[in-house]
Every structure is written in C-alpha cells, then in structure tokens.
Amino acid sequence: GAVVSQHPSRVICKSGTSVKIECRSLDFQATTMFWYRQFPKKSLMLMATSNEGSKATYEQGVEKDKFLINHASLTLSTLTVTSAHPEDSSFYICSAREASGRGVGTQYFGPGTRLLVL
Amino acid sequence: LAKTTQPISMDSYEGQEVNITCSHNNIATNDYITWYQQFPSQGPRFIIQGYKTKVTNEVASLFIPADRKSSTLSLPRVSLSDTAVYYCLVGSNTGGFKTIFGAGTRLFVKA
C-alpha cells in the first residue's frame, strides 16, 4: 500500500515555542492532505484539510493562526503549532488522499507525531 | 456527511472469525465504505474499501448489502495481534471530501 511518513515521531518542547511537523506521501501524489489530533482513548478529530497550492480549510473551533498548515507540493504538507502550550500536547496524525492511480481517492495515514509541551 | 454507528467494543478469542457491523443509513450514492485499524500510538491503517456487494483481500472481507445502509467487516481467524480499534468511514473519494471518524469499535482478542 501507499506510504505516508511523519517527522518527527515525537517532540518535547517548552511552552511558548513553535513546533513544525512534516507529512510526506512517499510513493504517491496527494492533492489533498488532512491533519487530525487524537487524545488518549479517543477517536481522531479532524483539524483541517489542505489542498496543494491553496489555503487550508479549518474545522470549527480550530485556530488557524495557531495551527499553521502549508501544502506546498503534491507530496508534502506541514503543520506548525505556534506558541505551543501544555494543552496542545496530543497525538497529531496526518493523512494523504491518493490523487491518481489504482488507489485513487483512498486515504492513507501517517504514523503520528506525539507532541508534549512542558 | 454520512454518520456511522458501530458497537463500542467486542471481545473474541484467538482463531475465531470476527464480524463488525457498521450502520450508515444516510450513505450517499457516491460514497464508499472504508475500514481502518488503529493500534495505540499509531496512525490508522487501511484495511479494506468497498462500494457494494463483497470485497475480499488478504486480511479481511467486506460485505455490503444491496441497500448499502450497513456494512460488515469480517476478520477470519483473529489472533492476539488483531486487538485494536476498528473504524468504519463513509464518504466520497473525490477531491477534498473530508473524512470524519466515529468512535470506532475496540476489539479485544483473548488467548
């Protein structure tokens, strides 16, 4: 199947700093990528949808100035958590939707990034 | 967005077949049904996807009745390593259609 990578896999930072998380589709092109966050024993919560070359669409309640999303190419999207606070500590997961080929439209997920803000 | 309803949890024993049913009464004509598996601290893993009737791959089967208002994921001969949360998602595969996760089904396989 198609592979999506995330970097870093885990990060610990001080309160007030910014953290960037990268999401890459390794063997397919993705015109659409999604960012989720997940709290322990809870389901994934969609934060935003990003389309290559255009602004991201944020879900209600998600601050776009705090969670900056950039989708500069068909294989890379980044999520920057600006001025992180302890309540931003969570498991962040990206996914990419295959743009073409046999698996067109299927959504594949990255391994996730564990963020801990002290 | 088609809402999905799944059992919150299920228990099984090694070697048994497990069937997890998902209800999606408001499924639209263009919607596909996709199942994912998630282990703790990992991203969801694609299991199987279908539109109608039956789909089978190396790990599971997906049964979809004619009215498509429900679907059943069938896991043959489960093992301890199949203990995970299973999510049923319904939606279009086109464009920026966003995927909303329900609560999922927590499957616990016992020895």
Short mmCIF file of C-alpha atoms in Angstrom, two decimals:
data_model
loop_
_atom_site.label_atom_id
_atom_site.label_comp_id
_atom_site.label_asym_id
_atom_site.label_seq_id
_atom_site.Cartn_x
_atom_site.Cartn_y
_atom_site.Cartn_z
CA GLY A 1 0.00 0.00 0.00
CA ALA A 2 0.85 3.67 -0.20
CA VAL A 3 3.14 5.07 2.49
CA VAL A 4 2.81 8.30 4.41
CA SER A 5 5.59 9.42 6.72
CA GLN A 6 5.65 11.96 9.52
CA HIS A 7 8.56 13.71 11.13
CA PRO A 8 9.33 13.92 13.94
CA SER A 9 7.69 10.91 15.55
CA ARG A 10 7.79 12.60 18.92
CA VAL A 11 8.80 16.02 20.17
CA ILE A 12 9.08 17.67 23.53
CA CYS A 13 9.17 21.43 23.66
CA LYS A 14 8.90 24.28 26.10
CA SER A 15 5.75 26.32 26.41
CA GLY A 16 5.76 29.27 24.04
CA THR A 17 7.89 27.70 21.35
CA SER A 18 6.73 26.64 17.89
CA VAL A 19 6.90 23.14 16.53
CA LYS A 20 6.74 22.02 12.91
CA ILE A 21 5.52 18.59 11.88
CA GLU A 22 6.09 17.28 8.36
CA CYS A 23 3.85 14.88 6.49
CA ARG A 24 5.04 13.25 3.28
CA SER A 25 3.44 10.88 0.82
CA LEU A 26 6.38 8.74 -0.20
CA ASP A 27 5.20 6.87 -3.26
CA PHE A 28 2.17 8.72 -4.50
CA GLN A 29 0.93 12.21 -5.14
CA ALA A 30 -1.66 13.72 -2.87
CA THR A 31 -3.63 16.78 -3.85
CA THR A 32 -5.41 16.67 -0.51
CA MET A 33 -3.95 16.10 2.93
CA PHE A 34 -5.65 16.10 6.30
CA TRP A 35 -4.49 16.82 9.81
CA TYR A 36 -6.02 15.17 12.86
CA ARG A 37 -5.34 15.20 16.55
CA GLN A 38 -6.13 12.42 18.94
CA PHE A 39 -6.36 12.36 22.72
CA PRO A 40 -5.85 9.16 24.73
CA LYS A 41 -8.60 6.58 24.18
CA LYS A 42 -10.49 8.98 21.93
CA SER A 43 -11.18 8.97 18.23
CA LEU A 44 -9.37 11.09 15.69
CA MET A 45 -10.58 14.65 15.44
CA LEU A 46 -10.20 16.40 12.09
CA MET A 47 -8.40 19.71 12.40
CA ALA A 48 -8.04 20.87 8.83
CA THR A 49 -7.99 19.92 5.18
CA SER A 50 -5.22 21.17 2.98
CA ASN A 51 -5.14 21.21 -0.79
CA GLU A 52 -1.92 21.63 -2.70
CA GLY A 53 -1.32 25.23 -3.63
CA SER A 54 -4.24 26.69 -1.73
CA LYS A 55 -5.16 27.69 1.80
CA ALA A 56 -6.19 25.08 4.29
CA THR A 57 -9.78 24.70 5.43
CA TYR A 58 -10.05 24.52 9.19
CA GLU A 59 -12.72 22.79 11.19
CA GLN A 60 -14.84 24.78 13.57
CA GLY A 61 -13.03 25.53 16.78
CA VAL A 62 -9.55 25.08 15.36
CA GLU A 63 -7.49 28.28 15.43
CA LYS A 64 -5.88 28.79 12.04
CA ASP A 65 -3.32 31.24 13.45
CA LYS A 66 -2.21 28.72 16.00
CA PHE A 67 -2.09 25.69 13.73
CA LEU A 68 -0.43 26.84 10.52
CA ILE A 69 -0.74 24.45 7.63
CA ASN A 70 1.24 24.58 4.42
CA HIS A 71 0.78 22.20 1.48
CA ALA A 72 3.47 23.41 -0.88
CA SER A 73 3.79 20.32 -3.05
CA LEU A 74 1.91 17.18 -4.02
CA THR A 75 3.93 15.15 -1.53
CA LEU A 76 4.47 17.44 1.45
CA SER A 77 2.28 19.18 4.00
CA THR A 78 3.44 20.79 7.22
CA LEU A 79 1.66 21.64 10.45
CA THR A 80 3.21 24.27 12.68
CA VAL A 81 1.93 24.59 16.21
CA THR A 82 2.75 28.17 17.12
CA SER A 83 3.36 29.32 20.68
CA ALA A 84 2.62 25.86 21.98
CA HIS A 85 1.05 25.40 25.39
CA PRO A 86 0.61 22.29 27.53
CA GLU A 87 -2.99 21.89 26.36
CA ASP A 88 -1.64 21.44 22.81
CA SER A 89 0.02 18.22 23.91
CA SER A 90 -1.55 15.49 21.84
CA PHE A 91 -1.03 12.90 19.12
CA TYR A 92 -1.09 14.55 15.70
CA ILE A 93 -1.80 12.42 12.65
CA CYS A 94 -1.75 13.39 9.01
CA SER A 95 -3.28 11.61 6.08
CA ALA A 96 -2.99 11.92 2.34
CA ARG A 97 -5.52 11.14 -0.33
CA GLU A 98 -4.11 9.48 -3.41
CA ALA A 99 -4.67 11.70 -6.43
CA SER A 100 -4.35 9.13 -9.18
CA GLY A 101 -3.52 5.56 -9.93
CA ARG A 102 -5.09 2.34 -8.79
CA GLY A 103 -5.82 3.58 -5.29
CA VAL A 104 -7.19 6.93 -6.35
CA GLY A 105 -9.20 8.59 -3.63
CA THR A 106 -8.09 6.25 -0.88
CA GLN A 107 -6.82 7.97 2.24
CA TYR A 108 -3.59 6.79 3.88
CA PHE A 109 -2.39 7.81 7.30
CA GLY A 110 0.98 8.69 8.72
CA PRO A 111 2.34 7.05 11.89
CA GLY A 112 1.58 10.10 14.00
CA THR A 113 3.61 12.62 16.00
CA ARG A 114 3.47 12.72 19.77
CA LEU A 115 3.80 16.31 20.99
CA LEU A 116 4.48 17.08 24.62
CA VAL A 117 4.58 20.70 25.69
CA LEU A 118 6.15 21.36 29.07
CA LEU B 1 -21.72 13.58 5.83
CA ALA B 2 -22.98 10.06 6.39
CA LYS B 3 -22.86 9.25 10.07
CA THR B 4 -21.73 5.80 11.10
CA THR B 5 -22.68 3.70 14.09
CA GLN B 6 -20.58 0.82 15.35
CA PRO B 7 -20.52 -1.24 18.54
CA ILE B 8 -18.26 0.39 21.09
CA SER B 9 -16.42 -2.82 21.90
CA MET B 10 -16.23 -6.52 21.09
CA ASP B 11 -14.44 -9.46 22.63
CA SER B 12 -13.26 -12.56 20.81
CA TYR B 13 -10.91 -15.49 21.14
CA GLU B 14 -7.96 -16.42 19.03
CA GLY B 15 -8.86 -18.40 15.93
CA GLN B 16 -12.43 -17.15 15.76
CA GLU B 17 -13.99 -15.18 12.95
CA VAL B 18 -14.98 -11.68 13.97
CA ASN B 19 -17.68 -9.66 12.25
CA ILE B 20 -18.03 -5.97 12.98
CA THR B 21 -21.10 -4.27 11.60
CA CYS B 22 -21.39 -0.60 10.81
CA SER B 23 -24.64 1.26 10.18
CA HIS B 24 -24.69 4.16 7.73
CA ASN B 25 -28.31 4.87 6.93
CA ASN B 26 -27.61 8.18 5.20
CA ILE B 27 -24.98 6.92 2.78
CA ALA B 28 -24.95 8.85 -0.49
CA THR B 29 -24.74 7.47 -3.99
CA ASN B 30 -21.10 8.49 -4.41
CA ASP B 31 -19.94 7.28 -1.01
CA TYR B 32 -17.50 4.45 -0.50
CA ILE B 33 -17.13 2.44 2.71
CA THR B 34 -13.65 2.18 4.15
CA TRP B 35 -12.39 0.37 7.22
CA TYR B 36 -9.26 1.24 9.16
CA GLN B 37 -7.41 -0.44 12.01
CA GLN B 38 -5.58 1.52 14.67
CA PHE B 39 -3.16 0.36 17.33
CA PRO B 40 -2.25 2.59 20.29
CA SER B 41 0.09 5.45 19.38
CA GLN B 42 -0.02 4.63 15.68
CA GLY B 43 -1.84 6.10 12.73
CA PRO B 44 -4.84 4.24 11.29
CA ARG B 45 -4.01 1.51 8.81
CA PHE B 46 -6.16 0.95 5.73
CA ILE B 47 -7.83 -2.45 5.78
CA ILE B 48 -10.40 -2.59 3.01
CA GLN B 49 -12.71 -0.47 0.93
CA GLY B 50 -15.86 -1.24 -0.99
CA TYR B 51 -18.87 0.23 -2.73
CA LYS B 52 -21.30 -2.67 -2.96
CA THR B 53 -21.63 -6.47 -2.62
CA LYS B 54 -18.49 -8.17 -1.37
CA VAL B 55 -14.85 -7.26 -1.36
CA THR B 56 -12.07 -9.54 -0.16
CA ASN B 57 -8.36 -9.01 0.28
CA GLU B 58 -5.58 -10.83 2.09
CA VAL B 59 -6.62 -9.63 5.54
CA ALA B 60 -10.40 -9.15 5.54
CA SER B 61 -13.70 -9.28 3.75
CA LEU B 62 -16.27 -6.54 3.48
CA PHE B 63 -19.92 -7.36 2.98
CA ILE B 64 -22.27 -4.64 1.77
CA PRO B 65 -25.99 -5.37 1.26
CA ALA B 66 -27.88 -4.04 -1.70
CA ASP B 67 -29.30 -1.03 0.14
CA ARG B 68 -25.78 -0.11 1.36
CA LYS B 69 -27.16 1.14 4.66
CA SER B 70 -24.79 -1.07 6.58
CA SER B 71 -21.59 -2.99 6.08
CA THR B 72 -19.80 -5.80 7.86
CA LEU B 73 -16.08 -6.20 8.24
CA SER B 74 -15.13 -9.84 8.59
CA LEU B 75 -11.78 -10.82 10.09
CA PRO B 76 -11.07 -14.54 9.65
CA ARG B 77 -9.29 -16.42 12.45
CA VAL B 78 -8.23 -13.48 14.57
CA SER B 79 -5.06 -13.51 16.63
CA LEU B 80 -3.95 -11.55 19.67
CA SER B 81 -2.31 -9.01 17.38
CA ASP B 82 -5.70 -8.09 15.93
CA THR B 83 -6.59 -6.38 19.20
CA ALA B 84 -7.12 -2.81 18.06
CA VAL B 85 -9.72 -0.17 17.32
CA TYR B 86 -11.55 -0.55 14.03
CA TYR B 87 -13.12 2.42 12.31
CA CYS B 88 -15.79 2.40 9.64
CA LEU B 89 -15.81 5.50 7.46
CA VAL B 90 -18.19 6.53 4.73
CA GLY B 91 -17.55 9.20 2.17
CA SER B 92 -16.67 10.18 -1.32
CA ASN B 93 -13.19 9.54 -2.63
CA THR B 94 -13.10 12.67 -4.70
CA GLY B 95 -11.46 15.97 -4.14
CA GLY B 96 -11.23 17.46 -0.69
CA PHE B 97 -14.02 15.42 0.80
CA LYS B 98 -13.10 15.20 4.44
CA THR B 99 -13.14 12.03 6.47
CA ILE B 100 -14.80 12.25 9.86
CA PHE B 101 -14.09 9.49 12.33
CA GLY B 102 -16.70 7.99 14.58
CA ALA B 103 -15.94 6.34 17.90
CA GLY B 104 -14.80 3.07 16.36
CA THR B 105 -15.04 -0.47 17.72
CA ARG B 106 -12.49 -1.64 20.25
CA LEU B 107 -11.80 -5.31 19.54
CA PHE B 108 -10.13 -7.33 22.26
CA VAL B 109 -8.86 -10.76 21.29
CA LYS B 110 -8.21 -13.16 24.14
CA ALA B 111 -5.99 -16.22 24.21
#
